[in-house]
Amino acid sequence: MANPPPIVTRPTGRPTRAIRRFRVVVTAGPAAGNSWNDACERCAIGSHPSNDLVIADDTVSRFHCELAIVGGAVRVRDLGSRNGTHIGDIAITDATIGAGTVLALGDTDLRIDVDGEEVEVLGSACTQFGALIGESAAMREVFAALERIAASDATVLVEGETGTGKELTAEAIHDASSRAAGPFVVVDCSAIPPSLLESEMFGHEAGAFTGAVARHVGAFERASGGTLFLDEIGELPIALQPKFLRALESREIRRIGSTANIRCDLRVIAATNRDLRSEVNQGTFRADLYYRLAVIKLRLPPLRERASDISLLVKHLLGVLRASPSTIAELTSPDYLEALATAPWPGNVRELRNHLEQCAVFGDRRLPSPAASPSAQPDARLPYELARRHALDAFERVYLSSLLERCADNVSAAARDAGVSRAHLYRMLGRHGLR
């Protein structure tokens, strides 16, 4: 396909995005003949029943790998599997492959086919859901999912990098649901010492342990009639996970030091910046708990995947910060917005807000983090793979922006000058929100 599928809007006002279909066929191993061919962008593969393609093979991990369609190719990401994901003798952790590639997962072989057929992903007509805003295709699709999620009472697992708005998402679901009049209770599992987390979740009776001078009502009870939001659920200690799983399944808890069960009517929304499937493979997170949490999964895109929303976000955030009219005019000039759009923003919307607040306080147009420059010093505080990805993303953004400017926004000429195909260039531009 020479050109990427355009974003179009139906007469109803709801935008759609066309994606290529791909198929996964098991060609060898105990599950030979099985296949996956849904109209989705992603396919999770493993032996656990919550996968899209379930493979009953002892050499395949519970959550082995995930495939995602990217233009006309497929991205393969190993999830920390026991036996790895291979192409021939080469082990891959994160790679893009073409149609016809055969992957080896333990004793199982898979063939990946990419169809010429396209399917449409329907987005929401809205550009805001609760406190979340965005006009990009990625956010319109999130809003469309949230509209359906809010109408149900199912448990939700929100996945996303730090600063993508996971708590705002949970609160928006609550506010748009039938439980809106009830409480919205937040527990940050990463901010509470493990020794106190059980009491915070389930409560305790007076005298239950040293220092328990009075009864404490836990988060499950406090959230009854409403929604319990568990932030950074991946930090939940392994020793507490069985008790949490029982509470999640039965909606009953027992305070520490009590013999009475207490019924709780609540919805549970959990969030994580980790891939819990990898945690399951490593034995630090229970597979049965993951299964109960991920009844509905929602992925929030990082800011680098929705760069076209920068202008809208900047204007909104400056309003929230109550910036002066002169500051707003200065920080929303086209050249400055372009500089913001090419930054990697590893801290996502939260980092963007902090940056704008600094600009408003000091009264100047500070340039984004030096990490936006491909020659900048890498941030050694980040994990290697994340720092490497940010550096590569920063290089691509700067290069592509300069390339388009030099070629007067002519993609065909830019592709010729860069020595890549138009289709490949369009994919890179789309990934960085430049098209």
Coordinates of C-alpha atoms in Angstrom, one line a residue:
M1 CA 0.0 0.0 0.0
A2 CA 1.7 3.2 -1.2
N3 CA -0.2 5.6 1.0
P4 CA -1.3 5.2 4.6
P5 CA -5.0 4.9 5.3
P6 CA -6.5 8.4 5.8
I7 CA -8.4 9.5 8.8
V8 CA -12.0 10.2 7.5
T9 CA -15.2 11.4 9.2
R10 CA -18.5 9.8 8.5
P11 CA -21.6 11.9 8.1
T12 CA -22.4 11.1 11.7
G13 CA -19.3 13.1 12.7
R14 CA -17.5 10.0 14.0
P15 CA -14.0 9.6 12.6
T16 CA -12.7 6.3 11.3
R17 CA -9.2 4.9 10.7
A18 CA -8.5 2.1 8.2
I19 CA -6.1 -0.6 9.3
R20 CA -4.7 -3.7 7.5
R21 CA -5.9 -7.1 8.7
F22 CA -3.4 -9.8 9.7
R23 CA -3.6 -13.5 10.4
V24 CA -1.7 -15.8 12.7
V25 CA -1.7 -19.5 11.7
V26 CA -0.1 -22.3 13.9
T27 CA 1.9 -24.4 11.5
A28 CA 3.6 -26.7 13.8
G29 CA 3.3 -28.0 17.4
P30 CA 0.5 -29.4 19.6
A31 CA -1.9 -26.6 18.5
A32 CA -1.2 -26.9 14.7
G33 CA -4.1 -25.8 12.6
N34 CA -5.3 -23.2 15.1
S35 CA -5.4 -19.6 13.9
W36 CA -6.4 -16.0 14.8
N37 CA -8.0 -13.7 12.3
D38 CA -10.0 -11.0 14.1
A39 CA -10.4 -7.4 12.9
C40 CA -8.1 -6.0 15.6
E41 CA -4.7 -4.3 15.7
R42 CA -3.2 -6.5 18.4
C43 CA -3.0 -10.2 19.1
A44 CA -1.7 -11.6 22.4
I45 CA -0.4 -15.2 22.2
G46 CA 0.3 -17.6 25.0
S47 CA -1.1 -20.6 27.0
H48 CA -3.2 -18.6 29.3
P49 CA -7.0 -18.5 28.4
S50 CA -7.1 -14.7 28.4
N51 CA -4.9 -14.5 25.3
D52 CA -6.4 -13.8 21.8
L53 CA -4.7 -16.9 20.4
V54 CA -4.4 -19.6 23.1
I55 CA -1.8 -22.3 22.5
A56 CA -1.8 -25.4 24.7
D57 CA 1.9 -26.1 24.6
D58 CA 4.0 -26.6 27.7
T59 CA 6.9 -24.8 26.0
V60 CA 4.8 -21.7 25.4
S61 CA 4.6 -19.2 28.3
R62 CA 1.3 -18.0 29.8
F63 CA 1.8 -14.7 28.0
H64 CA 4.4 -15.3 25.4
C65 CA 4.3 -12.5 22.9
E66 CA 2.1 -9.8 21.4
L67 CA 1.7 -8.9 17.7
A68 CA 0.5 -5.5 16.4
I69 CA -0.1 -4.4 12.8
V70 CA 1.9 -1.3 11.9
G71 CA 1.1 -0.2 8.3
G72 CA 1.8 -3.2 6.2
A73 CA 4.1 -4.9 8.7
V74 CA 3.7 -6.6 12.1
R75 CA 5.5 -5.6 15.2
V76 CA 6.5 -8.6 17.5
R77 CA 7.2 -8.0 21.2
D78 CA 8.3 -10.9 23.4
L79 CA 6.7 -10.6 26.9
G80 CA 9.6 -12.1 28.9
S81 CA 8.7 -15.6 27.8
R82 CA 10.6 -18.6 29.2
N83 CA 11.8 -20.0 25.9
G84 CA 11.8 -16.8 23.9
T85 CA 10.5 -15.8 20.5
H86 CA 12.7 -16.7 17.5
I87 CA 13.0 -16.2 13.8
G88 CA 15.2 -19.1 12.8
D89 CA 18.1 -19.1 15.2
I90 CA 17.6 -15.4 16.1
A91 CA 15.9 -14.5 19.3
I92 CA 13.9 -11.3 19.2
T93 CA 12.5 -9.1 21.9
D94 CA 11.0 -6.3 19.8
A95 CA 11.1 -6.4 16.1
T96 CA 9.1 -5.5 13.0
I97 CA 8.5 -8.4 10.5
G98 CA 7.0 -8.8 7.1
A99 CA 4.2 -11.0 5.8
G100 CA 5.0 -14.7 5.6
T101 CA 7.5 -14.7 8.5
V102 CA 7.5 -17.8 10.7
L103 CA 7.9 -17.3 14.4
A104 CA 9.1 -20.1 16.8
L105 CA 7.6 -20.1 20.3
G106 CA 9.1 -23.1 22.0
D107 CA 7.9 -26.2 20.1
T108 CA 5.2 -24.1 18.3
D109 CA 5.7 -22.4 14.9
L110 CA 3.4 -19.5 13.7
R111 CA 3.1 -18.0 10.3
I112 CA 2.2 -14.3 10.1
D113 CA 0.1 -13.3 7.1
V114 CA -0.9 -9.7 6.2
D115 CA -4.1 -9.3 4.2
G116 CA -4.8 -6.7 1.5
E117 CA -8.2 -6.2 3.1
E118 CA -8.7 -3.2 5.4
V119 CA -11.1 -2.7 8.3
E120 CA -12.2 0.5 9.8
V121 CA -11.7 1.5 13.5
L122 CA -14.5 3.8 14.5
G123 CA -13.6 6.7 16.9
S124 CA -15.8 8.9 19.0
A125 CA -17.4 12.1 17.7
C126 CA -16.3 13.7 20.9
T127 CA -13.0 15.4 21.6
Q128 CA -13.3 15.2 25.3
F129 CA -14.3 12.6 27.9
G130 CA -14.3 13.8 31.4
A131 CA -11.0 15.7 32.0
L132 CA -9.4 13.9 29.0
I133 CA -9.1 15.8 25.8
G134 CA -7.8 15.0 22.3
E135 CA -8.6 15.3 18.6
S136 CA -6.2 12.6 17.4
A137 CA -7.4 9.3 16.0
A138 CA -5.7 7.6 19.0
M139 CA -7.7 9.6 21.6
R140 CA -10.9 9.4 19.6
E141 CA -10.7 5.6 19.7
V142 CA -10.0 5.8 23.5
F143 CA -13.1 7.9 23.9
A144 CA -15.2 5.5 21.9
A145 CA -14.0 2.7 24.2
L146 CA -14.7 4.7 27.3
E147 CA -18.2 5.4 26.2
R148 CA -18.9 1.7 26.2
I149 CA -16.9 0.9 29.3
A150 CA -18.8 3.5 31.4
A151 CA -22.1 1.9 30.4
S152 CA -21.0 -1.4 32.0
D153 CA -19.9 -2.4 35.5
A154 CA -17.0 -4.6 34.5
T155 CA -13.6 -4.5 36.1
V156 CA -11.1 -2.5 34.0
L157 CA -7.3 -2.5 33.7
V158 CA -6.0 0.8 32.4
E159 CA -2.5 0.5 31.0
G160 CA -0.2 3.4 30.1
E161 CA 3.1 5.1 30.8
T162 CA 3.5 7.5 33.7
G163 CA 1.7 10.8 33.1
T164 CA -0.7 9.5 30.5
G165 CA -3.8 10.2 32.7
K166 CA -4.7 6.9 34.2
E167 CA -6.4 8.3 37.3
L168 CA -8.2 10.9 35.2
T169 CA -9.4 8.1 33.0
A170 CA -10.7 6.1 36.0
E171 CA -12.5 9.1 37.4
A172 CA -14.0 9.9 34.0
I173 CA -15.4 6.3 33.8
H174 CA -16.8 6.7 37.3
D175 CA -18.4 10.1 36.5
A176 CA -20.1 8.8 33.3
S177 CA -21.3 5.5 35.0
S178 CA -24.4 4.7 36.9
R179 CA -22.2 4.9 40.1
A180 CA -21.5 8.6 39.6
A181 CA -23.4 9.5 42.8
G182 CA -21.3 7.1 44.8
P183 CA -17.7 7.6 46.2
F184 CA -14.6 7.5 44.1
V185 CA -11.8 6.0 46.3
V186 CA -8.2 6.0 45.2
V187 CA -5.5 3.7 46.6
D188 CA -1.9 4.2 45.3
C189 CA -0.4 0.8 45.8
S190 CA 3.1 2.2 45.2
A191 CA 2.8 4.9 47.9
I192 CA 1.8 2.7 50.9
P193 CA 4.2 0.5 52.7
P194 CA 3.5 -3.2 52.1
S195 CA 2.9 -3.8 55.9
L196 CA 0.1 -1.2 55.9
L197 CA -1.5 -2.0 52.5
E198 CA -3.7 -4.8 53.8
S199 CA -5.2 -2.5 56.4
E200 CA -5.7 0.3 53.8
M201 CA -7.5 -2.1 51.5
F202 CA -9.6 -4.1 54.0
G203 CA -9.5 -2.1 57.3
H204 CA -8.9 -3.3 60.8
E205 CA -10.5 -3.5 64.2
A206 CA -9.2 -1.7 67.3
G207 CA -6.5 -3.8 68.9
A208 CA -5.9 -5.9 65.8
F209 CA -2.2 -5.2 66.0
T210 CA 0.2 -2.8 67.8
G211 CA -0.8 0.7 67.0
A212 CA -4.4 -0.1 66.0
V213 CA -6.0 2.1 68.6
A214 CA -9.3 2.5 66.7
R215 CA -11.3 0.8 64.0
H216 CA -10.2 1.7 60.5
V217 CA -12.6 1.3 57.5
G218 CA -10.7 0.1 54.5
A219 CA -10.9 1.3 50.9
F220 CA -13.2 -1.6 49.8
E221 CA -15.8 -0.5 52.3
R222 CA -15.4 3.2 51.7
A223 CA -15.9 2.6 47.9
S224 CA -19.1 0.6 48.4
G225 CA -21.8 2.1 46.1
G226 CA -19.1 3.6 43.9
T227 CA -15.7 2.9 42.4
L228 CA -12.4 1.8 43.8
F229 CA -9.4 2.9 41.8
L230 CA -6.2 1.0 42.4
D231 CA -3.2 2.9 41.0
E232 CA 0.0 1.0 40.2
I233 CA -1.6 -2.4 40.9
G234 CA 1.7 -4.0 39.8
E235 CA 3.1 -2.9 43.1
L236 CA 0.7 -5.1 45.1
P237 CA 2.8 -7.5 47.2
I238 CA 2.7 -11.1 46.0
A239 CA 1.7 -12.2 49.6
L240 CA -1.4 -9.9 49.5
Q241 CA -2.6 -10.9 46.1
P242 CA -4.5 -14.1 47.1
K243 CA -6.6 -12.1 49.6
F244 CA -7.1 -9.3 47.1
L245 CA -8.2 -11.9 44.5
R246 CA -10.8 -13.4 46.9
A247 CA -12.2 -9.9 47.6
L248 CA -12.3 -9.1 43.9
E249 CA -14.2 -12.3 43.1
S250 CA -16.6 -12.3 46.1
R251 CA -16.9 -8.6 46.7
E252 CA -16.6 -9.5 50.4
I253 CA -13.9 -8.4 52.8
R254 CA -12.9 -9.1 56.4
R255 CA -11.2 -6.5 58.5
I256 CA -8.0 -7.5 60.1
G257 CA -8.9 -8.7 63.6
S258 CA -12.5 -9.4 62.7
T259 CA -14.4 -12.7 62.0
A260 CA -17.3 -11.0 60.2
N261 CA -17.5 -10.8 56.4
I262 CA -18.6 -7.5 55.0
R263 CA -20.4 -7.3 51.6
C264 CA -19.1 -4.4 49.3
D265 CA -21.0 -3.2 46.2
L266 CA -18.3 -1.5 44.1
R267 CA -16.6 -1.4 40.7
V268 CA -12.9 -1.9 40.6
I269 CA -10.6 0.0 38.1
A270 CA -6.9 -0.8 38.3
A271 CA -4.0 0.9 36.5
T272 CA -0.4 0.1 35.8
N273 CA 2.6 1.4 33.9
R274 CA 4.0 -2.1 33.6
D275 CA 3.1 -5.0 31.4
L276 CA 1.6 -7.3 34.0
R277 CA 1.8 -10.2 31.5
S278 CA 5.6 -10.0 31.8
E279 CA 5.2 -9.9 35.6
V280 CA 3.1 -13.1 35.5
N281 CA 5.8 -14.8 33.5
Q282 CA 8.4 -13.7 36.1
G283 CA 6.2 -15.0 38.9
T284 CA 5.8 -11.6 40.6
F285 CA 2.1 -11.3 39.7
R286 CA -0.6 -14.0 39.9
A287 CA -2.0 -15.2 36.6
D288 CA -5.5 -15.6 38.1
L289 CA -5.5 -12.1 39.5
Y290 CA -4.4 -10.7 36.2
Y291 CA -7.3 -12.6 34.5
R292 CA -9.8 -11.1 37.0
L293 CA -8.4 -7.5 36.6
A294 CA -8.2 -7.5 32.8
V295 CA -11.8 -8.2 32.1
I296 CA -11.6 -5.0 30.0
K297 CA -8.2 -3.6 29.1
L298 CA -7.7 -0.1 28.0
R299 CA -4.4 1.2 26.7
L300 CA -3.7 5.0 26.9
P301 CA -1.4 6.2 24.2
P302 CA 1.8 8.1 25.2
L303 CA 2.0 11.7 24.1
R304 CA 4.5 10.9 21.4
E305 CA 1.8 8.8 19.7
R306 CA -0.7 11.7 19.7
A307 CA 1.6 14.7 18.9
S308 CA -1.2 16.3 16.9
D309 CA -3.0 16.9 20.2
I310 CA -0.2 19.1 21.5
S311 CA -1.8 22.4 20.4
L312 CA -5.2 21.5 22.0
L313 CA -3.5 20.3 25.2
V314 CA -1.3 23.4 25.5
K315 CA -4.3 25.8 25.2
H316 CA -6.3 23.7 27.7
L317 CA -3.5 23.4 30.2
L318 CA -2.7 27.1 30.0
G319 CA -6.3 27.8 30.8
V320 CA -6.2 25.4 33.8
L321 CA -3.0 27.2 35.0
R322 CA -4.8 30.5 34.6
A323 CA -1.9 31.9 32.5
S324 CA -2.2 35.6 31.5
P325 CA -3.3 36.5 28.0
S326 CA 0.2 37.6 27.0
T327 CA 1.7 34.3 28.3
I328 CA -1.0 32.3 26.4
A329 CA -0.2 34.2 23.2
E330 CA 3.5 33.7 23.6
L331 CA 3.2 29.9 24.4
T332 CA 0.7 29.2 21.6
S333 CA 2.7 30.7 18.7
P334 CA 3.0 28.3 15.8
D335 CA 6.8 28.0 16.0
Y336 CA 6.7 27.2 19.7
L337 CA 3.9 24.7 19.3
E338 CA 6.0 23.0 16.6
A339 CA 8.9 22.8 19.0
L340 CA 6.7 21.2 21.7
A341 CA 5.3 18.7 19.2
T342 CA 8.8 17.4 18.3
A343 CA 9.8 16.7 21.9
P344 CA 9.7 13.1 23.2
W345 CA 7.9 13.9 26.5
P346 CA 8.8 10.8 28.4
G347 CA 6.6 12.1 31.3
N348 CA 3.8 12.6 28.8
V349 CA 0.9 15.1 29.5
R350 CA 2.1 15.5 33.2
E351 CA 5.5 16.6 32.0
L352 CA 4.0 18.9 29.4
R353 CA 1.9 20.6 32.1
N354 CA 4.9 21.0 34.4
H355 CA 6.9 22.5 31.5
L356 CA 4.1 25.0 30.7
E357 CA 3.8 25.9 34.4
Q358 CA 7.5 26.7 34.5
C359 CA 7.2 28.8 31.4
A360 CA 4.3 30.7 32.9
V361 CA 6.1 31.2 36.3
F362 CA 9.3 32.5 34.7
G363 CA 7.7 34.3 31.9
D364 CA 9.7 32.9 29.1
R365 CA 9.4 30.3 26.3
R366 CA 11.6 27.6 27.6
L367 CA 12.6 25.0 25.1
P368 CA 11.5 21.4 25.8
S369 CA 13.8 19.0 27.5
P370 CA 17.2 18.6 25.8
A371 CA 16.2 14.9 25.3
A372 CA 14.3 16.3 22.3
S373 CA 17.6 16.7 20.6
P374 CA 19.1 13.6 19.0
S375 CA 22.6 14.7 20.2
A376 CA 21.5 15.3 23.8
Q377 CA 22.9 13.4 26.8
P378 CA 20.6 10.3 27.4
D379 CA 18.7 10.3 30.7
A380 CA 20.4 7.6 32.8
R381 CA 17.6 7.6 35.2
L382 CA 15.5 5.7 32.7
P383 CA 15.7 2.0 32.0
Y384 CA 18.0 1.3 29.0
E385 CA 15.3 0.3 26.5
L386 CA 13.1 3.3 27.4
A387 CA 16.1 5.7 27.2
R388 CA 17.1 4.2 23.8
R389 CA 13.5 4.4 22.5
H390 CA 13.2 8.0 23.6
A391 CA 16.6 8.9 21.9
L392 CA 15.5 7.2 18.6
D393 CA 12.1 8.8 18.7
A394 CA 13.7 12.2 19.3
F395 CA 16.1 11.7 16.3
E396 CA 13.3 10.6 14.0
R397 CA 11.1 13.6 15.0
V398 CA 13.9 16.1 14.4
Y399 CA 15.0 14.4 11.2
L400 CA 11.5 14.0 9.7
S401 CA 10.5 17.6 10.6
S402 CA 13.6 19.0 8.9
L403 CA 13.1 16.7 5.9
L404 CA 9.6 17.9 5.3
E405 CA 10.5 21.5 5.7
R406 CA 13.4 21.2 3.2
C407 CA 11.1 19.4 0.7
A408 CA 8.2 21.9 1.1
D409 CA 6.0 19.3 2.7
N410 CA 6.2 17.1 -0.4
V411 CA 6.2 13.5 0.9
S412 CA 7.2 11.9 -2.4
A413 CA 10.2 14.2 -2.7
A414 CA 11.1 13.7 1.0
A415 CA 11.0 9.9 0.5
R416 CA 13.3 10.1 -2.5
D417 CA 15.8 12.3 -0.6
A418 CA 15.7 10.1 2.4
G419 CA 16.2 6.9 0.4
V420 CA 13.1 5.2 1.7
S421 CA 9.8 4.1 0.2
R422 CA 6.8 6.5 0.5
A423 CA 4.9 3.9 2.5
H424 CA 7.7 3.6 5.0
L425 CA 8.0 7.3 5.3
Y426 CA 4.3 7.6 5.8
R427 CA 4.4 5.1 8.6
M428 CA 7.2 7.0 10.3
L429 CA 5.3 10.3 9.9
G430 CA 2.2 8.7 11.3
R431 CA 4.0 7.3 14.3
H432 CA 5.2 10.7 15.2
G433 CA 1.9 12.5 14.5
L434 CA 3.4 14.4 11.5
R435 CA 0.7 13.0 9.2

